[in-house]
Short mmCIF file of C-alpha atoms in Angstrom, two decimals:
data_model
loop_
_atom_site.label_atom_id
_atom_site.label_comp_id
_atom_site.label_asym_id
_atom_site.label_seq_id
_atom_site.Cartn_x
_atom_site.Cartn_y
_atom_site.Cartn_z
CA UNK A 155 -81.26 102.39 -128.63
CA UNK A 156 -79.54 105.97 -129.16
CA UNK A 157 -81.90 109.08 -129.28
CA UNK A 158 -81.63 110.91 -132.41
CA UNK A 159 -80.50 114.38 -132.06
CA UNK A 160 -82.83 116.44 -133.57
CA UNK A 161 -81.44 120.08 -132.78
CA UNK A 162 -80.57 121.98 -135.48
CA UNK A 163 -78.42 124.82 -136.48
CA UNK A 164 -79.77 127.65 -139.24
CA UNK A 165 -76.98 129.87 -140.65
CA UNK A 166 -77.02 133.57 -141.02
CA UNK A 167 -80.31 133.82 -139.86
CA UNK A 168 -81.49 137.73 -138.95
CA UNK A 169 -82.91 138.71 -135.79
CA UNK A 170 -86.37 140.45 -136.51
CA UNK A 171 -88.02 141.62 -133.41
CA UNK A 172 -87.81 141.31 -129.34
CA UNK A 173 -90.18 138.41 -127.51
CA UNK A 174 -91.07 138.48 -123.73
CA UNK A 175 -88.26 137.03 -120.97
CA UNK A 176 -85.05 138.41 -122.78
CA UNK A 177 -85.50 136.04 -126.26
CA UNK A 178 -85.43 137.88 -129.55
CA UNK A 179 -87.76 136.10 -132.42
CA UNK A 180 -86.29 135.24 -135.76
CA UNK A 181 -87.98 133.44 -138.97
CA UNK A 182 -86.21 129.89 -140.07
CA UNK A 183 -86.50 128.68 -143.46
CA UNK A 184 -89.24 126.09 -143.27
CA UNK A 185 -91.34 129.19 -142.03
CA UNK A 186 -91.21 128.43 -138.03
CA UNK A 187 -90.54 130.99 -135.75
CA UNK A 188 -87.19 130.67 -133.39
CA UNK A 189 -86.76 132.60 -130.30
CA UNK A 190 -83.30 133.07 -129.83
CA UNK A 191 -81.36 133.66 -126.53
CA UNK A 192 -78.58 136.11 -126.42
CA UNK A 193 -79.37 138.17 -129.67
CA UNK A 194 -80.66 141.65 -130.47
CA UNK A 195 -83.43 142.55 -133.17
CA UNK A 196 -80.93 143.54 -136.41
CA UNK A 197 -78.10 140.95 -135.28
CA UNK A 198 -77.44 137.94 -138.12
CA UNK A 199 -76.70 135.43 -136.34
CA UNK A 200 -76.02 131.44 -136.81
CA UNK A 201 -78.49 129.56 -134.58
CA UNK A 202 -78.47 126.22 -132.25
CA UNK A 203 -81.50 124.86 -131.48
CA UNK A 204 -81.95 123.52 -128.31
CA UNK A 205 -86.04 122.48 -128.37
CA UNK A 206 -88.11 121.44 -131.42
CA UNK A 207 -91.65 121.87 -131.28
CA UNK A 208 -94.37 121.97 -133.65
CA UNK A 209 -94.78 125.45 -134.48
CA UNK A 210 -91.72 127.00 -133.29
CA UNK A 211 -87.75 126.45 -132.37
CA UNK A 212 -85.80 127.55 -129.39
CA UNK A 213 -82.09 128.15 -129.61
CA UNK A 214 -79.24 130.31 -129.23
CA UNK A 215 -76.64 132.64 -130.96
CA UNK A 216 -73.63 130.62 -131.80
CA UNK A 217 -71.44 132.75 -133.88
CA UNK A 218 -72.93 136.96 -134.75
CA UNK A 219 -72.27 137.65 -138.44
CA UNK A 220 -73.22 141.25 -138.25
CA UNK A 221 -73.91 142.98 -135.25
CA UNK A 222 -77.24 145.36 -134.86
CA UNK A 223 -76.98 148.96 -134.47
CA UNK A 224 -78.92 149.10 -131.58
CA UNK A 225 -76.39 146.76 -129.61
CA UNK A 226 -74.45 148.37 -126.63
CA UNK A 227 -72.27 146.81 -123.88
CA UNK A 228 -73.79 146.15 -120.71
CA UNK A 229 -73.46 148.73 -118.16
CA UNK A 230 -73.62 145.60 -115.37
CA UNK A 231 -70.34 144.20 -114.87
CA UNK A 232 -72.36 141.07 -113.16
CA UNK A 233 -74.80 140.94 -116.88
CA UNK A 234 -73.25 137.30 -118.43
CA UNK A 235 -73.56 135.85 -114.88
CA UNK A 236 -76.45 136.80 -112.70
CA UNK A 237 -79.20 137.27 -115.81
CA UNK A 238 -81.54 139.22 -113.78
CA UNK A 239 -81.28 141.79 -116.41
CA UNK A 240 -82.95 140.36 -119.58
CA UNK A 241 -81.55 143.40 -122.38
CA UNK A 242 -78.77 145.11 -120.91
CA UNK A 243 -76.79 144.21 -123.68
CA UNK A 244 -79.68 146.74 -125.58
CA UNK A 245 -79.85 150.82 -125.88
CA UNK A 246 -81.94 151.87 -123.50
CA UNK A 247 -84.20 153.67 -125.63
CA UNK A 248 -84.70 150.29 -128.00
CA UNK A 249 -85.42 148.34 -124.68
CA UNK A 250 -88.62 150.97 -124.26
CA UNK A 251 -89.59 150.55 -127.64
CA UNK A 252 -89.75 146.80 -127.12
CA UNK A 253 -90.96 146.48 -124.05
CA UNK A 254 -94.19 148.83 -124.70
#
């Protein structure tokens, strides 16, 4: 028998603050917190989950519907490959703020 696939994808759902190892937190509709991948705190963003539990979702940016002001491009041209920087893709000054 065929597992079900449970992941699920929230549209135009806005970033709302920064979490610990590079994920940004967002709300969904049924009230559950998702930590999202590849997003900054201000982007809107259409979300993939990728793990259901039961008092939060994990997923990742799929398409960016508005982009947040305090996005930048990465300074690392190695950033999309290596990850060992978690926020380059952040202002400096907004990665300080967050990180505090």
């Amino acid at each position: 028998m065929a597992r079900k696939n449970r992941n699920i994808e929230f549209k135009e759902v806005e970033v709302i603050d920064a979490g610990a190892k590079g994920k940004s937190i967002a709300k969904a509709p049924d009230g559950k917190v998702i930590f999202i991948g590849n997003a900054v705190p201000g982007d809107v963003v259409d979300v993939q989950t990728t793990k259901r539990k039961k008092a939060f979702y994990e997923g990742t940016a799929t398409r960016f519907h508005k982009y947040s002001d305090k996005r930048v491009e990465s300074p690392c041209i190695h950033f999309s490959v290596f990850g060992g920087c978690k926020w380059q893709f952040m202002d400096y000054k907004h990665q300080l703020f967050y990180k505090e």
